[in-house]
């Protein structure tokens, strides 16, 4: 076995270890969330008139799995970020290790902020719009469809709100820079607009309410990338001197 093969084997073994730790964290968090999942379910359905319907005996279990899964993801995100940091840290300079490690707590915070934005802003807005269209119909929600709809309106924003931290991390590694992000602005705006139009009701006000925060997130990411990039250049120049 060549030295290159040995290094590759070591990297794969290390990657497997980090993936196992992340998966175990998710499973433990999932089990922990199941302890309180019924209370969470009752809180999420507090504004509904009556109970949600189920169409099969297994539906309540799958609904509880979906709810617990979202909370388990929120708990797992900082752990997954730390495992990624542990995997790439041997190739980083000491200052880059310390800087990139500081981003990890922000992953969980921004994910929760994104979930809150989706749940308290986007979800009620879309639900109200669709409820207005069902005036000529008998409305009867199933638990499975209701929570799938809720998760589709919230979890994507939790992921999108991670953008600033991910951009800062990749900039600190030299993978991204503010110049590249500025050149990608038109494409990024187009993608974010498509995302916003896809998940919101077909009216201009709703689209604008979602597009503006997403554009602001991108511009904040560019600004943070510029800040990190300057600090990285300063460190490299100090090392060179």
mmCIF file of C-alpha atoms in Angstrom:
data_model
loop_
_atom_site.group_PDB
_atom_site.id
_atom_site.type_symbol
_atom_site.label_atom_id
_atom_site.label_comp_id
_atom_site.label_asym_id
_atom_site.label_seq_id
_atom_site.Cartn_x
_atom_site.Cartn_y
_atom_site.Cartn_z
ATOM 1 C CA UNK A 1 0.000 0.000 0.000
ATOM 2 C CA UNK A 2 1.399 3.367 -1.023
ATOM 3 C CA UNK A 3 1.675 6.363 1.301
ATOM 4 C CA UNK A 4 -1.157 8.052 -0.621
ATOM 5 C CA UNK A 5 -3.389 5.025 -0.081
ATOM 6 C CA UNK A 6 -2.569 5.037 3.623
ATOM 7 C CA UNK A 7 -3.471 8.721 3.925
ATOM 8 C CA UNK A 8 -6.715 8.111 2.020
ATOM 9 C CA UNK A 9 -7.610 5.200 4.286
ATOM 10 C CA UNK A 10 -6.927 7.298 7.378
ATOM 11 C CA UNK A 11 -9.103 10.135 6.046
ATOM 12 C CA UNK A 12 -11.945 7.744 5.244
ATOM 13 C CA UNK A 13 -11.718 6.182 8.705
ATOM 14 C CA UNK A 14 -11.773 9.644 10.296
ATOM 15 C CA UNK A 15 -14.751 10.660 8.137
ATOM 16 C CA UNK A 16 -16.627 7.512 9.133
ATOM 17 C CA UNK A 17 -15.952 8.271 12.789
ATOM 18 C CA UNK A 18 -17.338 11.814 12.440
ATOM 19 C CA UNK A 19 -20.418 10.556 10.609
ATOM 20 C CA UNK A 20 -21.084 7.928 13.301
ATOM 21 C CA UNK A 21 -20.835 10.551 16.070
ATOM 22 C CA UNK A 22 -23.253 12.815 14.180
ATOM 23 C CA UNK A 23 -25.706 9.982 13.539
ATOM 24 C CA UNK A 24 -25.602 8.856 17.172
ATOM 25 C CA UNK A 25 -26.254 12.423 18.305
ATOM 26 C CA UNK A 26 -29.281 12.610 16.032
ATOM 27 C CA UNK A 27 -30.679 9.308 17.328
ATOM 28 C CA UNK A 28 -30.185 10.304 20.976
ATOM 29 C CA UNK A 29 -31.790 13.702 20.319
ATOM 30 C CA UNK A 30 -34.657 11.984 18.484
ATOM 31 C CA UNK A 31 -35.315 9.723 21.471
ATOM 32 C CA UNK A 32 -35.116 12.696 23.817
ATOM 33 C CA UNK A 33 -37.560 14.680 21.688
ATOM 34 C CA UNK A 34 -40.008 11.754 21.807
ATOM 35 C CA UNK A 35 -40.334 12.241 25.563
ATOM 36 C CA UNK A 36 -41.930 15.658 24.977
ATOM 37 C CA UNK A 37 -43.343 15.153 21.473
ATOM 38 C CA UNK A 38 -46.970 14.925 22.623
ATOM 39 C CA UNK A 39 -46.691 18.246 24.455
ATOM 40 C CA UNK A 40 -45.061 19.795 21.386
ATOM 41 C CA UNK A 41 -47.856 18.412 19.206
ATOM 42 C CA UNK A 42 -50.529 19.937 21.432
ATOM 43 C CA UNK A 43 -48.736 23.301 21.380
ATOM 44 C CA UNK A 44 -48.402 23.285 17.583
ATOM 45 C CA UNK A 45 -52.106 22.487 17.163
ATOM 46 C CA UNK A 46 -53.317 24.887 19.868
ATOM 47 C CA UNK A 47 -55.078 27.223 17.401
ATOM 48 C CA UNK A 48 -56.955 24.530 15.485
ATOM 49 C CA UNK A 49 -60.665 23.975 15.876
ATOM 50 C CA UNK A 50 -60.966 20.355 16.847
ATOM 51 C CA UNK A 51 -58.537 17.502 16.354
ATOM 52 C CA UNK A 52 -56.665 16.512 13.210
ATOM 53 C CA UNK A 53 -57.734 13.340 11.439
ATOM 54 C CA UNK A 54 -55.654 10.240 10.819
ATOM 55 C CA UNK A 55 -56.253 7.777 8.009
ATOM 56 C CA UNK A 56 -54.312 4.813 9.337
ATOM 57 C CA UNK A 57 -53.208 3.485 12.738
ATOM 58 C CA UNK A 58 -49.567 4.356 11.974
ATOM 59 C CA UNK A 59 -50.220 8.022 11.136
ATOM 60 C CA UNK A 60 -49.814 9.342 14.712
ATOM 61 C CA UNK A 61 -46.422 7.622 14.969
ATOM 62 C CA UNK A 62 -45.198 9.165 11.700
ATOM 63 C CA UNK A 63 -46.441 12.598 12.755
ATOM 64 C CA UNK A 64 -44.593 12.308 16.053
ATOM 65 C CA UNK A 65 -41.499 11.179 14.135
ATOM 66 C CA UNK A 66 -41.662 14.271 11.922
ATOM 67 C CA UNK A 67 -42.005 16.636 14.872
ATOM 68 C CA UNK A 68 -39.271 14.935 16.887
ATOM 69 C CA UNK A 69 -37.064 14.800 13.792
ATOM 70 C CA UNK A 70 -37.092 18.574 13.369
ATOM 71 C CA UNK A 71 -36.067 19.096 16.989
ATOM 72 C CA UNK A 72 -33.403 16.396 16.666
ATOM 73 C CA UNK A 73 -31.988 18.163 13.601
ATOM 74 C CA UNK A 74 -31.791 21.436 15.542
ATOM 75 C CA UNK A 75 -29.805 19.689 18.290
ATOM 76 C CA UNK A 76 -27.596 17.810 15.822
ATOM 77 C CA UNK A 77 -26.596 20.808 13.681
ATOM 78 C CA UNK A 78 -23.946 22.252 16.064
ATOM 79 C CA UNK A 79 -22.594 18.751 16.720
ATOM 80 C CA UNK A 80 -22.378 18.101 12.973
ATOM 81 C CA UNK A 81 -20.616 21.446 12.538
ATOM 82 C CA UNK A 82 -18.131 20.525 15.252
ATOM 83 C CA UNK A 83 -17.471 17.158 13.609
ATOM 84 C CA UNK A 84 -16.809 18.883 10.275
ATOM 85 C CA UNK A 85 -14.437 21.230 12.080
ATOM 86 C CA UNK A 86 -12.630 18.293 13.698
ATOM 87 C CA UNK A 87 -12.289 16.642 10.292
ATOM 88 C CA UNK A 88 -10.790 19.668 8.514
ATOM 89 C CA UNK A 89 -8.919 21.234 11.466
ATOM 90 C CA UNK A 90 -5.658 19.263 10.941
ATOM 91 C CA UNK A 91 -5.223 21.139 7.666
ATOM 92 C CA UNK A 92 -5.863 24.572 9.200
ATOM 93 C CA UNK A 93 -3.512 27.016 10.843
ATOM 94 C CA UNK A 94 -3.977 27.600 14.601
ATOM 95 C CA UNK A 95 -5.649 30.982 14.039
ATOM 96 C CA UNK A 96 -7.962 29.487 11.406
ATOM 97 C CA UNK A 97 -8.916 26.702 13.814
ATOM 98 C CA UNK A 98 -9.893 29.134 16.549
ATOM 99 C CA UNK A 99 -11.783 31.401 14.147
ATOM 100 C CA UNK A 100 -13.737 28.649 12.429
ATOM 101 C CA UNK A 101 -14.585 26.996 15.778
ATOM 102 C CA UNK A 102 -16.342 30.185 16.873
ATOM 103 C CA UNK A 103 -18.869 29.792 14.016
ATOM 104 C CA UNK A 104 -20.331 26.544 15.355
ATOM 105 C CA UNK A 105 -22.684 27.945 18.050
ATOM 106 C CA UNK A 106 -24.095 30.362 15.460
ATOM 107 C CA UNK A 107 -25.225 27.391 13.348
ATOM 108 C CA UNK A 108 -27.786 26.333 15.952
ATOM 109 C CA UNK A 109 -28.876 29.907 16.691
ATOM 110 C CA UNK A 110 -29.455 30.802 13.035
ATOM 111 C CA UNK A 111 -31.271 27.527 12.374
ATOM 112 C CA UNK A 112 -33.679 28.286 15.227
ATOM 113 C CA UNK A 113 -34.133 31.871 14.003
ATOM 114 C CA UNK A 114 -34.932 30.545 10.537
ATOM 115 C CA UNK A 115 -37.451 28.089 11.976
ATOM 116 C CA UNK A 116 -39.063 30.889 13.965
ATOM 117 C CA UNK A 117 -39.246 33.108 10.885
ATOM 118 C CA UNK A 118 -40.876 30.310 8.896
ATOM 119 C CA UNK A 119 -43.306 29.359 11.659
ATOM 120 C CA UNK A 120 -44.388 32.792 12.886
ATOM 121 C CA UNK A 121 -44.244 34.725 9.581
ATOM 122 C CA UNK A 122 -44.396 32.504 6.501
ATOM 123 C CA UNK A 123 -46.517 29.607 7.751
ATOM 124 C CA UNK A 124 -49.501 31.649 9.057
ATOM 125 C CA UNK A 125 -49.392 33.873 5.977
ATOM 126 C CA UNK A 126 -49.548 30.932 3.581
ATOM 127 C CA UNK A 127 -52.104 29.069 5.703
ATOM 128 C CA UNK A 128 -54.351 32.128 5.807
ATOM 129 C CA UNK A 129 -54.132 32.569 2.043
ATOM 130 C CA UNK A 130 -54.940 28.924 1.322
ATOM 131 C CA UNK A 131 -57.708 28.948 3.934
ATOM 132 C CA UNK A 132 -59.324 31.850 2.075
ATOM 133 C CA UNK A 133 -59.448 29.725 -1.083
ATOM 134 C CA UNK A 134 -61.253 26.877 0.690
ATOM 135 C CA UNK A 135 -64.386 28.869 1.545
ATOM 136 C CA UNK A 136 -66.494 26.795 -0.881
ATOM 137 C CA UNK A 137 -65.171 23.505 0.451
ATOM 138 C CA UNK A 138 -65.501 21.431 3.585
ATOM 139 C CA UNK A 139 -62.127 21.789 5.269
ATOM 140 C CA UNK A 140 -60.779 18.707 7.000
ATOM 141 C CA UNK A 141 -57.052 18.356 7.665
ATOM 142 C CA UNK A 142 -55.227 15.096 8.244
ATOM 143 C CA UNK A 143 -52.377 15.161 10.756
ATOM 144 C CA UNK A 144 -49.875 13.815 8.231
ATOM 145 C CA UNK A 145 -50.627 16.402 5.523
ATOM 146 C CA UNK A 146 -50.895 19.254 8.032
ATOM 147 C CA UNK A 147 -47.464 18.677 9.552
ATOM 148 C CA UNK A 148 -45.820 17.957 6.214
ATOM 149 C CA UNK A 149 -47.114 21.348 5.104
ATOM 150 C CA UNK A 150 -45.856 23.014 8.300
ATOM 151 C CA UNK A 151 -42.387 21.472 7.980
ATOM 152 C CA UNK A 152 -42.157 22.506 4.326
ATOM 153 C CA UNK A 153 -42.874 26.081 5.394
ATOM 154 C CA UNK A 154 -40.342 26.189 8.237
ATOM 155 C CA UNK A 155 -37.352 23.855 7.834
ATOM 156 C CA UNK A 156 -36.167 25.359 4.499
ATOM 157 C CA UNK A 157 -35.843 28.739 6.221
ATOM 158 C CA UNK A 158 -33.863 27.155 9.010
ATOM 159 C CA UNK A 159 -31.432 25.893 6.382
ATOM 160 C CA UNK A 160 -31.348 29.176 4.413
ATOM 161 C CA UNK A 161 -30.605 31.185 7.555
ATOM 162 C CA UNK A 162 -27.370 29.188 7.914
ATOM 163 C CA UNK A 163 -26.032 31.005 4.856
ATOM 164 C CA UNK A 164 -23.994 33.720 6.647
ATOM 165 C CA UNK A 165 -22.138 31.265 8.890
ATOM 166 C CA UNK A 166 -21.428 28.839 6.048
ATOM 167 C CA UNK A 167 -20.122 31.682 3.878
ATOM 168 C CA UNK A 168 -17.887 32.923 6.717
ATOM 169 C CA UNK A 169 -16.544 29.428 7.305
ATOM 170 C CA UNK A 170 -15.784 28.815 3.628
ATOM 171 C CA UNK A 171 -14.188 32.250 3.348
ATOM 172 C CA UNK A 172 -11.949 31.527 6.326
ATOM 173 C CA UNK A 173 -10.791 28.382 4.513
ATOM 174 C CA UNK A 174 -10.111 30.304 1.313
ATOM 175 C CA UNK A 175 -12.802 28.467 -0.666
ATOM 176 C CA UNK A 176 -15.003 31.568 -1.090
ATOM 177 C CA UNK A 177 -14.202 35.261 -1.239
ATOM 178 C CA UNK A 178 -16.321 38.438 -1.472
ATOM 179 C CA UNK A 179 -15.342 39.037 -5.092
ATOM 180 C CA UNK A 180 -16.674 35.647 -6.138
ATOM 181 C CA UNK A 181 -19.857 36.164 -4.130
ATOM 182 C CA UNK A 182 -20.400 39.572 -5.727
ATOM 183 C CA UNK A 183 -20.067 38.031 -9.191
ATOM 184 C CA UNK A 184 -22.596 35.358 -8.208
ATOM 185 C CA UNK A 185 -25.096 37.964 -6.953
ATOM 186 C CA UNK A 186 -27.427 37.812 -9.978
ATOM 187 C CA UNK A 187 -27.536 34.021 -9.970
ATOM 188 C CA UNK A 188 -28.019 33.963 -6.183
ATOM 189 C CA UNK A 189 -30.858 36.490 -6.396
ATOM 190 C CA UNK A 190 -32.516 34.442 -9.116
ATOM 191 C CA UNK A 191 -32.284 31.236 -7.071
ATOM 192 C CA UNK A 192 -33.567 32.934 -3.917
ATOM 193 C CA UNK A 193 -36.431 34.506 -5.858
ATOM 194 C CA UNK A 194 -37.434 31.133 -7.275
ATOM 195 C CA UNK A 195 -37.344 29.637 -3.771
ATOM 196 C CA UNK A 196 -39.454 32.474 -2.370
ATOM 197 C CA UNK A 197 -42.044 32.338 -5.153
ATOM 198 C CA UNK A 198 -42.265 28.555 -4.899
ATOM 199 C CA UNK A 199 -43.042 28.401 -1.179
ATOM 200 C CA UNK A 200 -45.290 31.456 -0.860
ATOM 201 C CA UNK A 201 -48.840 32.191 -2.073
ATOM 202 C CA UNK A 202 -49.127 33.589 -5.597
ATOM 203 C CA UNK A 203 -49.440 37.235 -4.623
ATOM 204 C CA UNK A 204 -46.904 40.042 -4.803
ATOM 205 C CA UNK A 205 -47.017 41.073 -1.138
ATOM 206 C CA UNK A 206 -46.218 37.571 0.131
ATOM 207 C CA UNK A 207 -43.397 37.199 -2.374
ATOM 208 C CA UNK A 208 -41.842 40.513 -1.331
ATOM 209 C CA UNK A 209 -42.119 39.654 2.384
ATOM 210 C CA UNK A 210 -40.008 36.557 1.777
ATOM 211 C CA UNK A 211 -37.672 37.796 -0.972
ATOM 212 C CA UNK A 212 -36.441 40.838 0.966
ATOM 213 C CA UNK A 213 -35.189 38.842 4.012
ATOM 214 C CA UNK A 214 -33.494 36.326 1.717
ATOM 215 C CA UNK A 215 -31.761 39.087 -0.255
ATOM 216 C CA UNK A 216 -30.696 40.712 3.014
ATOM 217 C CA UNK A 217 -29.271 37.389 4.163
ATOM 218 C CA UNK A 218 -27.182 37.174 1.013
ATOM 219 C CA UNK A 219 -25.916 40.734 1.350
ATOM 220 C CA UNK A 220 -25.090 40.130 5.017
ATOM 221 C CA UNK A 221 -23.209 37.023 3.919
ATOM 222 C CA UNK A 222 -21.236 39.052 1.369
ATOM 223 C CA UNK A 223 -20.407 41.686 3.983
ATOM 224 C CA UNK A 224 -19.290 39.076 6.513
ATOM 225 C CA UNK A 225 -17.249 37.353 3.826
ATOM 226 C CA UNK A 226 -15.510 40.646 3.088
ATOM 227 C CA UNK A 227 -14.703 41.099 6.783
ATOM 228 C CA UNK A 228 -13.350 37.552 7.181
ATOM 229 C CA UNK A 229 -11.410 37.808 3.914
ATOM 230 C CA UNK A 230 -9.613 40.973 5.054
ATOM 231 C CA UNK A 231 -8.668 39.375 8.353
ATOM 232 C CA UNK A 232 -7.430 36.273 6.543
ATOM 233 C CA UNK A 233 -5.264 38.356 4.194
ATOM 234 C CA UNK A 234 -3.852 40.252 7.167
ATOM 235 C CA UNK A 235 -2.941 36.983 8.890
ATOM 236 C CA UNK A 236 -1.283 35.626 5.768
ATOM 237 C CA UNK A 237 0.722 38.817 5.326
ATOM 238 C CA UNK A 238 1.795 38.680 8.984
ATOM 239 C CA UNK A 239 2.949 35.087 8.559
ATOM 240 C CA UNK A 240 4.821 35.972 5.362
ATOM 241 C CA UNK A 241 6.632 38.857 7.105
#
